[in-house]
Tab-separated table of C-alpha atoms in Angstrom:
chain	number	residue	atom	x	y	z
N	1	MET	CA	21.127	-153.157	47.028
N	2	SER	CA	20.232	-150.089	47.025
N	3	THR	CA	20.885	-147.722	50.706
N	4	ALA	CA	19.629	-144.348	51.385
N	5	GLU	CA	23.016	-143.028	51.700
N	6	ASP	CA	23.642	-144.702	48.252
N	7	THR	CA	20.865	-142.813	47.004
N	8	ALA	CA	21.570	-139.832	48.152
N	9	GLY	CA	24.732	-139.899	46.608
N	10	GLY	CA	24.536	-138.700	42.694
N	11	GLU	CA	20.215	-139.298	42.848
N	12	ALA	CA	18.748	-136.779	45.117
N	13	GLU	CA	19.604	-134.379	42.813
N	14	ALA	CA	16.968	-135.651	40.226
N	15	TRP	CA	13.850	-135.252	42.614
N	16	GLY	CA	15.017	-131.361	43.699
N	17	GLN	CA	12.152	-130.252	41.590
N	18	VAL	CA	9.842	-132.037	43.705
N	19	THR	CA	7.855	-130.191	45.978
N	20	PRO	CA	6.549	-130.130	49.116
N	21	ASP	CA	9.562	-132.109	50.606
N	22	ALA	CA	7.072	-134.484	52.401
N	23	ALA	CA	6.236	-135.417	48.232
N	24	ARG	CA	9.881	-135.392	47.772
N	25	ARG	CA	10.798	-137.494	50.624
N	26	LEU	CA	8.439	-140.077	49.387
N	27	LEU	CA	9.453	-140.195	45.859
N	28	VAL	CA	12.931	-141.238	47.009
N	29	ALA	CA	11.456	-144.016	49.546
N	30	ALA	CA	10.026	-145.681	46.672
N	31	VAL	CA	12.843	-145.735	44.261
N	32	GLU	CA	14.991	-147.261	46.957
N	33	ALA	CA	12.056	-149.759	48.303
N	34	PHE	CA	11.357	-150.487	44.548
N	35	ALA	CA	14.826	-151.030	43.583
N	36	GLU	CA	15.438	-153.631	46.861
N	37	ARG	CA	12.280	-155.735	46.610
N	38	GLY	CA	10.992	-154.971	43.127
N	39	TYR	CA	7.672	-153.310	42.629
N	40	HIS	CA	5.042	-155.491	43.411
N	41	ALA	CA	6.900	-156.963	46.410
N	42	THR	CA	6.718	-153.147	47.779
N	43	THR	CA	3.336	-151.863	49.585
N	44	THR	CA	2.484	-147.971	50.104
N	45	ARG	CA	3.088	-148.667	53.760
N	46	ASP	CA	6.718	-150.230	53.388
N	47	ILE	CA	7.173	-146.566	51.301
N	48	ALA	CA	5.872	-144.338	54.021
N	49	GLY	CA	7.231	-146.307	56.541
N	50	ARG	CA	10.730	-145.550	54.950
N	51	ALA	CA	10.271	-141.977	54.731
N	52	GLY	CA	9.046	-142.139	58.137
N	53	MET	CA	5.494	-141.132	57.613
N	54	SER	CA	2.291	-142.925	58.230
N	55	PRO	CA	0.618	-144.671	55.527
N	56	ALA	CA	-2.527	-141.369	55.538
N	57	ALA	CA	0.150	-138.937	55.494
N	58	LEU	CA	1.693	-140.863	51.987
N	59	TYR	CA	-1.893	-140.739	50.414
N	60	ILE	CA	-2.384	-136.886	50.934
N	61	HIS	CA	0.457	-136.918	48.027
N	62	TYR	CA	0.254	-140.090	46.119
N	63	LYS	CA	-3.390	-142.207	45.589
N	64	THR	CA	-1.777	-145.488	44.867
N	65	LYS	CA	1.500	-147.086	44.351
N	66	GLU	CA	1.392	-146.817	40.755
N	67	GLU	CA	1.305	-143.350	40.625
N	68	LEU	CA	4.270	-143.087	42.570
N	69	LEU	CA	5.969	-145.532	39.884
N	70	HIS	CA	4.808	-143.113	37.481
N	71	ARG	CA	5.858	-140.302	38.656
N	72	ILE	CA	9.440	-141.706	39.094
N	73	SER	CA	9.146	-142.640	35.570
N	74	ARG	CA	8.127	-139.448	34.193
N	75	ILE	CA	10.558	-137.325	36.261
N	76	GLY	CA	13.798	-139.962	34.762
N	77	HIS	CA	12.158	-139.987	31.290
N	78	ASP	CA	12.051	-135.918	31.371
N	79	LYS	CA	16.120	-135.953	32.892
N	80	ALA	CA	17.141	-138.110	29.991
N	81	LEU	CA	15.214	-136.425	27.380
N	82	ASP	CA	16.656	-133.089	28.099
N	83	ILE	CA	20.275	-134.206	28.723
N	84	LEU	CA	19.908	-135.644	25.164
N	85	ARG	CA	18.270	-132.366	23.601
N	86	THR	CA	20.879	-130.743	25.256
N	87	ALA	CA	23.696	-132.743	23.991
N	88	ALA	CA	21.933	-132.430	20.084
N	89	ARG	CA	21.276	-128.958	20.168
N	90	GLY	CA	24.748	-127.923	21.658
N	91	GLU	CA	27.751	-126.460	19.421
N	92	GLY	CA	29.992	-128.286	17.292
N	93	ASP	CA	29.413	-131.044	14.250
N	94	ALA	CA	27.900	-134.174	14.466
N	95	THR	CA	30.864	-135.881	16.379
N	96	ARG	CA	31.141	-133.334	19.139
N	97	ARG	CA	27.582	-133.781	19.987
N	98	LEU	CA	27.768	-137.609	19.646
N	99	ALA	CA	30.197	-137.751	22.324
N	100	ASP	CA	28.677	-135.089	24.135
N	101	ALA	CA	25.424	-137.095	24.190
N	102	VAL	CA	27.195	-140.524	24.958
N	103	SER	CA	29.113	-139.019	28.075
N	104	SER	CA	26.705	-137.229	29.549
N	105	PHE	CA	23.856	-140.071	29.423
N	106	VAL	CA	26.629	-142.371	30.635
N	107	ARG	CA	27.608	-140.221	33.505
N	108	TRP	CA	23.994	-139.751	34.393
N	109	HIS	CA	22.982	-143.408	34.105
N	110	ALA	CA	26.281	-144.295	36.532
N	111	GLY	CA	25.346	-141.855	39.223
N	112	GLY	CA	21.439	-142.304	39.196
N	113	ARG	CA	21.895	-145.916	38.602
N	114	THR	CA	18.730	-146.804	41.659
N	115	THR	CA	16.670	-144.880	39.442
N	116	ALA	CA	17.508	-145.518	35.967
N	117	ARG	CA	17.134	-149.706	37.000
N	118	VAL	CA	13.796	-148.745	38.657
N	119	VAL	CA	12.467	-147.190	35.498
N	120	GLN	CA	13.693	-149.296	32.941
N	121	TYR	CA	12.978	-152.434	34.706
N	122	GLU	CA	9.624	-151.820	36.099
N	123	LEU	CA	8.311	-150.196	32.601
N	124	ASP	CA	5.803	-153.477	32.821
N	125	SER	CA	4.025	-152.657	36.020
N	126	LEU	CA	2.560	-149.371	34.702
N	127	GLY	CA	-1.127	-149.127	33.685
N	128	PRO	CA	-1.712	-148.959	29.881
N	129	ASP	CA	-2.129	-144.965	30.040
N	130	ALA	CA	0.850	-144.199	31.859
N	131	ARG	CA	2.894	-146.844	30.295
N	132	ALA	CA	1.720	-145.147	26.411
N	133	GLU	CA	2.816	-142.077	28.239
N	134	ILE	CA	6.260	-142.848	28.796
N	135	LEU	CA	6.652	-144.920	25.790
N	136	ALA	CA	6.091	-141.704	23.611
N	137	LEU	CA	8.886	-139.667	25.501
N	138	ARG	CA	11.331	-143.140	24.912
N	139	ARG	CA	10.605	-142.481	21.154
N	140	GLN	CA	11.425	-139.026	21.972
N	141	VAL	CA	14.763	-139.951	23.393
N	142	ASP	CA	15.530	-142.447	20.520
N	143	ALA	CA	14.688	-139.464	18.148
N	144	GLU	CA	17.570	-137.030	19.439
N	145	VAL	CA	20.322	-139.285	19.223
N	146	ARG	CA	19.339	-140.880	15.573
N	147	GLY	CA	19.141	-137.172	14.617
N	148	ILE	CA	22.663	-136.588	15.621
N	149	VAL	CA	23.505	-140.208	14.016
N	150	GLU	CA	21.532	-138.555	10.450
N	151	ASP	CA	23.491	-135.620	10.653
N	152	GLY	CA	26.619	-137.055	10.587
N	153	VAL	CA	25.967	-139.376	8.288
N	154	ALA	CA	24.523	-136.479	5.981
N	155	SER	CA	27.691	-134.418	6.554
N	156	GLY	CA	30.015	-137.723	5.914
N	157	GLU	CA	31.712	-137.482	9.209
N	158	PHE	CA	29.892	-140.805	10.236
N	159	ASP	CA	29.773	-144.164	7.974
N	160	VAL	CA	26.580	-145.864	9.326
N	161	PRO	CA	24.626	-149.059	7.256
N	162	ASP	CA	22.161	-149.264	9.278
N	163	VAL	CA	21.125	-146.099	11.245
N	164	HIS	CA	17.712	-147.356	13.369
N	165	GLY	CA	19.939	-150.437	14.348
N	166	THR	CA	22.863	-148.322	15.854
N	167	THR	CA	20.907	-145.734	17.201
N	168	ILE	CA	19.107	-148.666	19.416
N	169	ALA	CA	22.610	-149.913	20.003
N	170	VAL	CA	23.901	-146.944	21.362
N	171	LEU	CA	21.149	-145.937	23.290
N	172	SER	CA	21.508	-149.700	25.309
N	173	LEU	CA	25.003	-149.435	25.667
N	174	CYS	CA	24.264	-146.296	27.487
N	175	ILE	CA	21.387	-147.618	29.553
N	176	ASP	CA	22.787	-150.999	30.722
N	177	VAL	CA	25.597	-148.752	32.517
N	178	ALA	CA	23.217	-148.622	35.727
N	179	ARG	CA	22.935	-152.530	35.808
N	180	TRP	CA	26.969	-152.974	36.057
N	181	PHE	CA	28.205	-150.147	37.069
N	182	ASN	CA	29.648	-150.007	40.906
N	183	VAL	CA	30.183	-147.145	42.827
N	184	ASP	CA	33.287	-149.144	44.354
N	185	GLY	CA	34.510	-150.155	41.141
N	186	PRO	CA	37.801	-148.888	39.614
N	187	GLN	CA	36.012	-146.076	37.058
N	188	THR	CA	34.458	-143.356	37.643
N	189	PRO	CA	31.088	-142.085	36.124
N	190	ASP	CA	33.474	-139.262	33.661
N	191	GLU	CA	35.525	-142.125	32.742
N	192	VAL	CA	32.853	-144.584	31.664
N	193	GLY	CA	31.445	-141.334	30.148
N	194	ALA	CA	34.785	-140.604	28.556
N	195	LEU	CA	35.477	-144.461	27.301
N	196	TYR	CA	31.403	-144.454	25.765
N	197	ALA	CA	31.470	-141.759	23.689
N	198	ASP	CA	35.129	-142.949	21.812
N	199	LEU	CA	33.868	-146.376	21.766
N	200	VAL	CA	30.082	-144.953	20.485
N	201	LEU	CA	32.385	-142.769	17.486
N	202	ARG	CA	33.973	-145.612	16.795
N	203	MET	CA	30.570	-147.657	16.289
N	204	VAL	CA	29.535	-145.120	13.970
N	205	GLY	CA	32.862	-144.831	11.608
N	206	ALA	CA	33.474	-141.408	12.695
N	207	LYS	CA	36.541	-140.154	10.737
N	208	GLN	CA	37.932	-138.393	13.497
N	209	SER	CA	37.785	-137.461	17.208
N	210	PRO	CA	35.396	-134.674	18.115
N	211	ALA	CA	37.090	-131.068	17.955
N	212	GLN	CA	37.116	-129.180	21.117
N	213	THR	CA	34.414	-126.377	20.537
O	1	MET	CA	4.749	-159.721	29.728
O	2	SER	CA	6.120	-163.230	29.714
O	3	THR	CA	3.542	-166.268	28.553
O	4	ALA	CA	4.125	-169.964	28.809
O	5	GLU	CA	3.863	-169.687	25.121
O	6	ASP	CA	6.873	-167.340	24.770
O	7	THR	CA	8.824	-169.100	26.929
O	8	ALA	CA	8.138	-172.214	25.266
O	9	GLY	CA	9.482	-170.456	21.816
O	10	GLY	CA	13.280	-170.218	22.389
O	11	GLU	CA	13.748	-170.692	25.895
O	12	ALA	CA	12.341	-174.353	26.565
O	13	GLU	CA	15.481	-175.946	25.320
O	14	ALA	CA	17.591	-174.659	28.019
O	15	TRP	CA	16.524	-176.606	30.542
O	16	GLY	CA	16.596	-179.632	28.250
O	17	GLN	CA	19.009	-180.848	30.500
O	18	VAL	CA	16.810	-180.955	34.159
O	19	THR	CA	15.069	-184.024	34.805
O	20	PRO	CA	12.962	-185.356	36.032
O	21	ASP	CA	9.939	-183.610	34.099
O	22	ALA	CA	8.358	-182.345	37.505
O	23	ALA	CA	11.708	-180.337	38.008
O	24	ARG	CA	11.686	-178.988	34.380
O	25	ARG	CA	8.632	-177.631	34.731
O	26	LEU	CA	8.666	-176.169	37.715
O	27	LEU	CA	12.063	-174.272	36.767
O	28	VAL	CA	9.910	-173.343	33.525
O	29	ALA	CA	7.428	-171.960	35.642
O	30	ALA	CA	9.428	-169.937	38.151
O	31	VAL	CA	11.206	-168.070	35.514
O	32	GLU	CA	7.650	-166.970	33.818
O	33	ALA	CA	6.601	-165.980	37.649
O	34	PHE	CA	9.890	-164.146	38.586
O	35	ALA	CA	10.152	-162.609	35.069
O	36	GLU	CA	6.613	-160.980	35.811
O	37	ARG	CA	5.975	-160.141	39.334
O	38	GLY	CA	9.557	-160.331	40.463
O	39	TYR	CA	11.526	-162.675	43.004
O	40	HIS	CA	10.361	-160.961	46.158
O	41	ALA	CA	6.645	-161.071	45.179
O	42	THR	CA	6.449	-164.584	43.606
O	43	THR	CA	5.779	-167.362	46.649
O	44	THR	CA	6.691	-170.906	45.764
O	45	ARG	CA	2.503	-171.327	46.264
O	46	ASP	CA	2.522	-169.305	42.704
O	47	ILE	CA	4.963	-171.709	41.328
O	48	ALA	CA	3.715	-174.796	42.130
O	49	GLY	CA	0.568	-173.428	40.832
O	50	ARG	CA	1.587	-172.579	37.487
O	51	ALA	CA	3.406	-175.897	36.882
O	52	GLY	CA	-0.008	-177.575	37.861
O	53	MET	CA	1.228	-178.949	41.047
O	54	SER	CA	0.850	-178.967	44.802
O	55	PRO	CA	3.367	-176.927	46.980
O	56	ALA	CA	3.860	-180.265	48.543
O	57	ALA	CA	5.424	-181.854	45.120
O	58	LEU	CA	7.229	-178.461	44.495
O	59	TYR	CA	9.280	-179.608	48.249
O	60	ILE	CA	10.215	-182.694	46.714
O	61	HIS	CA	12.428	-180.719	44.243
O	62	TYR	CA	13.376	-177.356	45.994
O	63	LYS	CA	13.565	-176.700	49.374
O	64	THR	CA	13.248	-173.065	48.943
O	65	LYS	CA	12.359	-170.497	46.633
O	66	GLU	CA	15.863	-169.185	46.319
O	67	GLU	CA	16.831	-172.643	45.030
O	68	LEU	CA	15.077	-172.042	42.630
O	69	LEU	CA	16.361	-169.245	41.241
O	70	HIS	CA	19.683	-170.518	42.240
O	71	ARG	CA	19.390	-173.694	39.615
O	72	ILE	CA	17.946	-171.031	37.098
O	73	SER	CA	21.234	-168.456	37.303
O	74	ARG	CA	23.365	-171.576	37.443
O	75	ILE	CA	22.230	-173.264	34.503
O	76	GLY	CA	21.861	-169.434	32.608
O	77	HIS	CA	25.386	-168.815	33.386
O	78	ASP	CA	26.841	-172.302	32.860
O	79	LYS	CA	24.889	-171.792	29.188
O	80	ALA	CA	26.280	-168.309	28.550
O	81	LEU	CA	29.797	-169.798	29.709
O	82	ASP	CA	29.523	-172.111	26.770
O	83	ILE	CA	28.588	-170.179	24.432
O	84	LEU	CA	31.662	-167.812	24.412
O	85	ARG	CA	33.993	-170.617	25.399
O	86	THR	CA	32.795	-172.284	22.116
O	87	ALA	CA	33.657	-169.468	19.941
O	88	ALA	CA	36.623	-168.394	22.111
O	89	ARG	CA	38.136	-171.776	21.017
O	90	GLY	CA	36.763	-171.969	17.648
O	91	GLU	CA	38.946	-172.073	14.169
O	92	GLY	CA	39.863	-168.693	12.842
O	93	ASP	CA	41.376	-165.457	13.670
O	94	ALA	CA	40.386	-163.221	16.708
O	95	THR	CA	38.589	-161.018	14.588
O	96	ARG	CA	36.283	-163.997	13.410
O	97	ARG	CA	36.047	-165.451	16.877
O	98	LEU	CA	35.081	-162.357	18.117
O	99	ALA	CA	32.056	-161.788	15.671
O	100	ASP	CA	31.406	-165.223	16.170
O	101	ALA	CA	31.194	-164.945	20.009
O	102	VAL	CA	28.931	-160.904	20.048
O	103	SER	CA	26.568	-163.205	17.028
O	104	SER	CA	26.056	-166.168	19.305
O	105	PHE	CA	25.870	-164.057	22.735
O	106	VAL	CA	23.400	-162.139	21.196
O	107	ARG	CA	21.084	-164.284	19.202
O	108	TRP	CA	20.809	-166.107	23.072
O	109	HIS	CA	20.051	-163.289	24.826
O	110	ALA	CA	17.216	-162.064	22.448
O	111	GLY	CA	15.541	-165.849	22.132
O	112	GLY	CA	15.958	-166.720	26.123
O	113	ARG	CA	15.340	-162.744	27.480
O	114	THR	CA	12.644	-163.832	30.032
O	115	THR	CA	15.587	-166.214	31.406
O	116	ALA	CA	17.547	-163.783	30.769
O	117	ARG	CA	15.967	-160.993	32.602
O	118	VAL	CA	15.894	-162.748	35.760
O	119	VAL	CA	18.847	-163.639	35.730
O	120	GLN	CA	20.536	-160.605	35.154
O	121	TYR	CA	18.470	-158.456	37.279
O	122	GLU	CA	17.560	-160.909	40.383
O	123	LEU	CA	21.303	-161.344	40.991
O	124	ASP	CA	21.042	-159.529	44.617
O	125	SER	CA	18.184	-161.482	45.486
O	126	LEU	CA	20.651	-164.350	45.764
O	127	GLY	CA	22.093	-165.316	49.173
O	128	PRO	CA	25.709	-165.182	49.840
O	129	ASP	CA	27.551	-168.715	48.682
O	130	ALA	CA	25.273	-168.400	45.787
O	131	ARG	CA	25.849	-165.014	45.233
O	132	ALA	CA	29.867	-165.892	44.862
O	133	GLU	CA	29.262	-169.071	42.625
O	134	ILE	CA	27.488	-166.694	40.072
O	135	LEU	CA	29.549	-164.154	39.946
O	136	ALA	CA	32.997	-166.407	39.538
O	137	LEU	CA	31.143	-167.573	36.914
O	138	ARG	CA	30.601	-163.813	35.246
O	139	ARG	CA	34.521	-163.950	36.093
O	140	GLN	CA	34.853	-166.502	33.828
O	141	VAL	CA	32.622	-164.945	31.183
O	142	ASP	CA	34.298	-162.222	31.227
O	143	ALA	CA	37.735	-163.778	30.662
O	144	GLU	CA	36.921	-165.476	27.318
O	145	VAL	CA	35.768	-162.268	25.946
O	146	ARG	CA	38.640	-160.133	27.340
O	147	GLY	CA	41.031	-163.105	25.977
O	148	ILE	CA	39.724	-163.047	22.218
O	149	VAL	CA	40.410	-159.053	22.636
O	150	GLU	CA	43.980	-159.343	23.772
O	151	ASP	CA	44.709	-162.033	20.965
O	152	GLY	CA	43.408	-159.651	18.588
O	153	VAL	CA	45.601	-156.690	20.335
O	154	ALA	CA	48.841	-158.989	20.231
O	155	SER	CA	48.642	-160.377	16.529
O	156	GLY	CA	47.843	-156.719	15.784
O	157	GLU	CA	44.080	-157.175	14.430
O	158	PHE	CA	42.770	-155.079	16.905
O	159	ASP	CA	43.285	-150.991	18.178
O	160	VAL	CA	42.055	-151.243	21.624
O	161	PRO	CA	43.485	-148.342	24.146
O	162	ASP	CA	41.349	-149.974	27.187
O	163	VAL	CA	40.919	-153.869	27.300
O	164	HIS	CA	39.133	-154.283	30.357
O	165	GLY	CA	36.564	-151.035	29.732
O	166	THR	CA	35.933	-152.528	26.160
O	167	THR	CA	35.385	-156.148	27.159
O	168	ILE	CA	32.818	-154.837	29.932
O	169	ALA	CA	31.105	-152.847	26.748
O	170	VAL	CA	31.172	-155.253	24.194
O	171	LEU	CA	29.237	-157.785	27.329
O	172	SER	CA	26.879	-154.715	28.297
O	173	LEU	CA	25.823	-154.311	24.709
O	174	CYS	CA	25.382	-158.112	24.276
O	175	ILE	CA	23.349	-158.473	27.296
O	176	ASP	CA	20.945	-155.639	27.614
O	177	VAL	CA	19.935	-157.089	24.450
O	178	ALA	CA	17.482	-159.168	26.877
O	179	ARG	CA	15.783	-155.507	28.046
O	180	TRP	CA	14.881	-154.088	24.677
O	181	PHE	CA	14.563	-156.986	22.196
O	182	ASN	CA	10.973	-157.721	20.934
O	183	VAL	CA	9.647	-160.524	19.199
O	184	ASP	CA	7.039	-158.360	17.418
O	185	GLY	CA	9.797	-156.201	16.407
O	186	PRO	CA	11.618	-155.268	12.845
O	187	GLN	CA	14.646	-157.828	13.921
O	188	THR	CA	15.156	-161.064	14.242
O	189	PRO	CA	17.580	-162.251	16.609
O	190	ASP	CA	19.888	-163.198	13.609
O	191	GLU	CA	19.878	-160.007	12.545
O	192	VAL	CA	20.196	-157.941	15.752
O	193	GLY	CA	23.674	-160.765	16.103
O	194	ALA	CA	25.212	-159.934	12.541
O	195	LEU	CA	24.537	-156.184	13.178
O	196	TYR	CA	26.074	-156.295	17.150
O	197	ALA	CA	28.975	-158.213	15.618
O	198	ASP	CA	29.928	-155.580	13.009
O	199	LEU	CA	29.468	-152.858	16.039
O	200	VAL	CA	31.880	-154.913	18.162
O	201	LEU	CA	34.391	-154.867	15.595
O	202	ARG	CA	33.988	-151.523	15.239
O	203	MET	CA	34.542	-150.847	18.968
O	204	VAL	CA	38.005	-152.967	19.032
O	205	GLY	CA	39.041	-150.727	15.862
O	206	ALA	CA	39.238	-153.991	13.790
O	207	LYS	CA	41.580	-153.502	10.572
O	208	GLN	CA	39.158	-156.050	8.337
O	209	SER	CA	35.968	-158.134	8.346
O	210	PRO	CA	35.952	-161.240	9.507
O	211	ALA	CA	37.236	-164.206	7.281
O	212	GLN	CA	35.086	-167.078	6.827
O	213	THR	CA	36.597	-170.059	7.979
């Protein structure tokens, strides 16, 4: 169950770029409402109420409920791509860059799990155009990770018989952290990130631990 | 998007134990409706309509919408536990049993993804008693996989610094197949099961490939 406090924890920063303030508050309220009740059971009236605003005030910023889901999904996927691109283009060999990509992607899914769940589970609720746009971003996300895996195979650092299938598995492992991670559980996002970097290096048959850069 | 045909494919067999026929048809209809629109956006009237029955006929079998979700979740978790228990108590060393557990668990999540999504994503929609019952089953599911990992560490087959965290990751990898698996994609459930068995043996640092039994 998501609460305003929960969202304010690790997730508020994702919306910092959204202006004006009212538009940002409405996005945060929509994430909470969609996470709690699902997209189809949520009305724009519910969202406006959570944000302390009138339905008329909501329509100034968003014409439809789908526009809110689209904005949330777009911002979430842009951020995911940014995280993986930063790691993929960073310093160090493929082993180092894959470890960095996985640990930062996991930390983001643990810290922003309410948003991540909405983005992942409500993909089919988007209209055709918005869905096509998001799926194109997802292919770019996949390509960043696959690129690192291919680099590691080419350099002899990794041993990966099925690059495509292994890339899907690596991303899947990171994304599913949003489903099971519990802020009240024994592990911090950093600890899960470090464990998962190690597990993924094992999955790709990395010859050695990542060198410090 | 789930369709009746989709559910009839790999998923109908899961409900074979449910009698009478009307009660089974209602469960299948509820899975489809929850998967398409979410639990909170679905009414018992929607479910009865999908099953070609009247709301009054539904109430003969299920008193509430939550009772339907509870039955679905219970049957799904009983089946998951059965699959993992069969593998855990099968012939062979820990390497063989872990490979069997992962490949069968993955095949089930790929073939029964509509049901698996409902069971996984609507857990918070259950009332406190039903939720506690399901969480107890999930702890048994975890324990079966952890037991195989511990066996492999004890026998020297595996090298696992963090048994608890690695067990969560192995289960998470298998469960998330229900989110991304696409029947129209290039991989069959058997192929994903075989790939994942290999990836998981790498995650636990298995010294060798599974021996045939």
